[in-house]
Amino acid sequence: MSLFAYIFLIMLPAKMLAEAGGAENPERIAWQAGLLACLGSGLIELGGAFVVEKLRKATPRAALLSTLSGIALTFISLGFLFRTYAHPVVGLVTLVHCQR
């Protein structure tokens, strides 16, 4: 999932700025921006590794697992959502019913 953030929030704007600035090779600049962002992310994770144990002990277990359960429920429900809207007649009936 973080790949999409790197591509659309870091590399694409860097490429567009490089193209607007008339750079010779905007793809290389976008690649370098992605590398720099990845390095920065790694440094943040490295710094967090030294304080994570104290944070884990201070945070309730349910709060730590809520993000994981939210992701799991999203992936489970997306299959049903896609199947519902795979057939337009069923999807439109569901949409109309939800808006009332």
PDB file of C-alpha atoms in Angstrom:
ATOM      1  CA  MET A   1       0.000   0.000   0.000  1.00  0.00           C
ATOM      2  CA  SER A   2       2.832   2.415   0.708  1.00  0.00           C
ATOM      3  CA  LEU A   3       3.989   1.910  -2.871  1.00  0.00           C
ATOM      4  CA  PHE A   4       0.988   3.914  -4.066  1.00  0.00           C
ATOM      5  CA  ALA A   5       1.895   6.730  -1.669  1.00  0.00           C
ATOM      6  CA  TYR A   6       5.454   6.827  -2.970  1.00  0.00           C
ATOM      7  CA  ILE A   7       4.314   6.806  -6.588  1.00  0.00           C
ATOM      8  CA  PHE A   8       1.428   9.254  -6.465  1.00  0.00           C
ATOM      9  CA  LEU A   9       2.506  11.562  -3.622  1.00  0.00           C
ATOM     10  CA  ILE A  10       6.272  11.739  -4.164  1.00  0.00           C
ATOM     11  CA  MET A  11       7.457  10.469  -7.521  1.00  0.00           C
ATOM     12  CA  LEU A  12       4.648  11.760  -9.748  1.00  0.00           C
ATOM     13  CA  PRO A  13       4.785  15.346  -8.392  1.00  0.00           C
ATOM     14  CA  ALA A  14       8.599  15.283  -8.663  1.00  0.00           C
ATOM     15  CA  LYS A  15       8.340  14.169 -12.299  1.00  0.00           C
ATOM     16  CA  MET A  16       5.727  16.802 -13.094  1.00  0.00           C
ATOM     17  CA  LEU A  17       7.831  19.549 -11.487  1.00  0.00           C
ATOM     18  CA  ALA A  18      10.892  18.358 -13.384  1.00  0.00           C
ATOM     19  CA  GLU A  19       8.975  18.387 -16.664  1.00  0.00           C
ATOM     20  CA  ALA A  20       7.606  21.859 -15.928  1.00  0.00           C
ATOM     21  CA  GLY A  21      11.122  23.045 -15.112  1.00  0.00           C
ATOM     22  CA  GLY A  22      12.448  21.686 -18.388  1.00  0.00           C
ATOM     23  CA  ALA A  23      14.708  19.021 -16.885  1.00  0.00           C
ATOM     24  CA  GLU A  24      16.527  16.774 -19.305  1.00  0.00           C
ATOM     25  CA  ASN A  25      15.521  13.501 -17.627  1.00  0.00           C
ATOM     26  CA  PRO A  26      12.403  13.891 -15.403  1.00  0.00           C
ATOM     27  CA  GLU A  27      12.093  10.124 -14.869  1.00  0.00           C
ATOM     28  CA  ARG A  28      15.507  10.024 -13.217  1.00  0.00           C
ATOM     29  CA  ILE A  29      14.570  12.932 -10.953  1.00  0.00           C
ATOM     30  CA  ALA A  30      11.366  11.138  -9.945  1.00  0.00           C
ATOM     31  CA  TRP A  31      13.380   7.981  -9.226  1.00  0.00           C
ATOM     32  CA  GLN A  32      15.847   9.968  -7.112  1.00  0.00           C
ATOM     33  CA  ALA A  33      12.979  11.603  -5.211  1.00  0.00           C
ATOM     34  CA  GLY A  34      11.562   8.133  -4.499  1.00  0.00           C
ATOM     35  CA  LEU A  35      14.956   6.941  -3.266  1.00  0.00           C
ATOM     36  CA  LEU A  36      15.321   9.966  -1.000  1.00  0.00           C
ATOM     37  CA  ALA A  37      11.816   9.440   0.419  1.00  0.00           C
ATOM     38  CA  CYS A  38      12.589   5.756   1.006  1.00  0.00           C
ATOM     39  CA  LEU A  39      15.808   6.681   2.803  1.00  0.00           C
ATOM     40  CA  GLY A  40      13.931   9.203   4.941  1.00  0.00           C
ATOM     41  CA  SER A  41      11.302   6.615   5.798  1.00  0.00           C
ATOM     42  CA  GLY A  42      14.022   4.146   6.770  1.00  0.00           C
ATOM     43  CA  LEU A  43      15.683   6.721   9.029  1.00  0.00           C
ATOM     44  CA  ILE A  44      12.367   7.419  10.739  1.00  0.00           C
ATOM     45  CA  GLU A  45      11.843   3.684  11.291  1.00  0.00           C
ATOM     46  CA  LEU A  46      15.394   3.337  12.610  1.00  0.00           C
ATOM     47  CA  GLY A  47      14.834   6.149  15.076  1.00  0.00           C
ATOM     48  CA  GLY A  48      11.498   4.665  16.143  1.00  0.00           C
ATOM     49  CA  ALA A  49      13.086   1.283  16.796  1.00  0.00           C
ATOM     50  CA  PHE A  50      14.738   2.675  19.907  1.00  0.00           C
ATOM     51  CA  VAL A  51      11.504   3.926  21.491  1.00  0.00           C
ATOM     52  CA  VAL A  52       8.982   1.365  20.259  1.00  0.00           C
ATOM     53  CA  GLU A  53       9.243  -0.927  23.274  1.00  0.00           C
ATOM     54  CA  LYS A  54       8.349   1.862  25.701  1.00  0.00           C
ATOM     55  CA  LEU A  55       5.509   2.942  23.431  1.00  0.00           C
ATOM     56  CA  ARG A  56       4.214  -0.631  23.133  1.00  0.00           C
ATOM     57  CA  LYS A  57       4.153  -1.046  26.920  1.00  0.00           C
ATOM     58  CA  ALA A  58       2.322   2.271  27.394  1.00  0.00           C
ATOM     59  CA  THR A  59      -0.309   1.608  24.721  1.00  0.00           C
ATOM     60  CA  PRO A  60      -3.242  -0.719  25.388  1.00  0.00           C
ATOM     61  CA  ARG A  61      -3.194  -3.934  23.356  1.00  0.00           C
ATOM     62  CA  ALA A  62      -6.624  -3.228  21.836  1.00  0.00           C
ATOM     63  CA  ALA A  63      -5.372   0.075  20.425  1.00  0.00           C
ATOM     64  CA  LEU A  64      -2.423  -1.666  18.787  1.00  0.00           C
ATOM     65  CA  LEU A  65      -4.640  -4.302  17.175  1.00  0.00           C
ATOM     66  CA  SER A  66      -7.415  -1.954  16.017  1.00  0.00           C
ATOM     67  CA  THR A  67      -5.523  -0.874  12.898  1.00  0.00           C
ATOM     68  CA  LEU A  68      -4.841  -4.463  11.921  1.00  0.00           C
ATOM     69  CA  SER A  69      -8.472  -5.445  12.429  1.00  0.00           C
ATOM     70  CA  GLY A  70      -9.646  -2.438  10.403  1.00  0.00           C
ATOM     71  CA  ILE A  71      -7.472  -3.474   7.472  1.00  0.00           C
ATOM     72  CA  ALA A  72      -8.689  -7.074   7.723  1.00  0.00           C
ATOM     73  CA  LEU A  73     -12.350  -6.044   7.785  1.00  0.00           C
ATOM     74  CA  THR A  74     -11.784  -3.780   4.783  1.00  0.00           C
ATOM     75  CA  PHE A  75     -10.259  -6.575   2.730  1.00  0.00           C
ATOM     76  CA  ILE A  76     -13.054  -8.962   3.730  1.00  0.00           C
ATOM     77  CA  SER A  77     -15.816  -6.502   2.859  1.00  0.00           C
ATOM     78  CA  LEU A  78     -14.261  -5.335  -0.425  1.00  0.00           C
ATOM     79  CA  GLY A  79     -14.907  -8.732  -1.994  1.00  0.00           C
ATOM     80  CA  PHE A  80     -18.617  -8.447  -1.218  1.00  0.00           C
ATOM     81  CA  LEU A  81     -18.718  -4.855  -2.431  1.00  0.00           C
ATOM     82  CA  PHE A  82     -17.118  -5.718  -5.762  1.00  0.00           C
ATOM     83  CA  ARG A  83     -19.452  -8.673  -6.251  1.00  0.00           C
ATOM     84  CA  THR A  84     -22.465  -6.481  -5.465  1.00  0.00           C
ATOM     85  CA  TYR A  85     -21.529  -3.903  -8.085  1.00  0.00           C
ATOM     86  CA  ALA A  86     -20.296  -6.413 -10.667  1.00  0.00           C
ATOM     87  CA  HIS A  87     -23.837  -6.597 -12.040  1.00  0.00           C
ATOM     88  CA  PRO A  88     -25.174  -3.044 -12.582  1.00  0.00           C
ATOM     89  CA  VAL A  89     -28.826  -3.897 -11.904  1.00  0.00           C
ATOM     90  CA  VAL A  90     -28.043  -5.251  -8.443  1.00  0.00           C
ATOM     91  CA  GLY A  91     -25.639  -2.393  -7.759  1.00  0.00           C
ATOM     92  CA  LEU A  92     -28.129   0.296  -8.774  1.00  0.00           C
ATOM     93  CA  VAL A  93     -30.865  -1.197  -6.622  1.00  0.00           C
ATOM     94  CA  THR A  94     -28.495  -1.266  -3.665  1.00  0.00           C
ATOM     95  CA  LEU A  95     -27.416   2.319  -4.321  1.00  0.00           C
ATOM     96  CA  VAL A  96     -31.008   3.584  -4.537  1.00  0.00           C
ATOM     97  CA  HIS A  97     -31.935   1.701  -1.386  1.00  0.00           C
ATOM     98  CA  CYS A  98     -29.018   3.266   0.558  1.00  0.00           C
ATOM     99  CA  GLN A  99     -29.936   6.814  -0.435  1.00  0.00           C
ATOM    100  CA  ARG A 100     -33.498   6.657   0.897  1.00  0.00           C
TER     101      ARG A 100
END
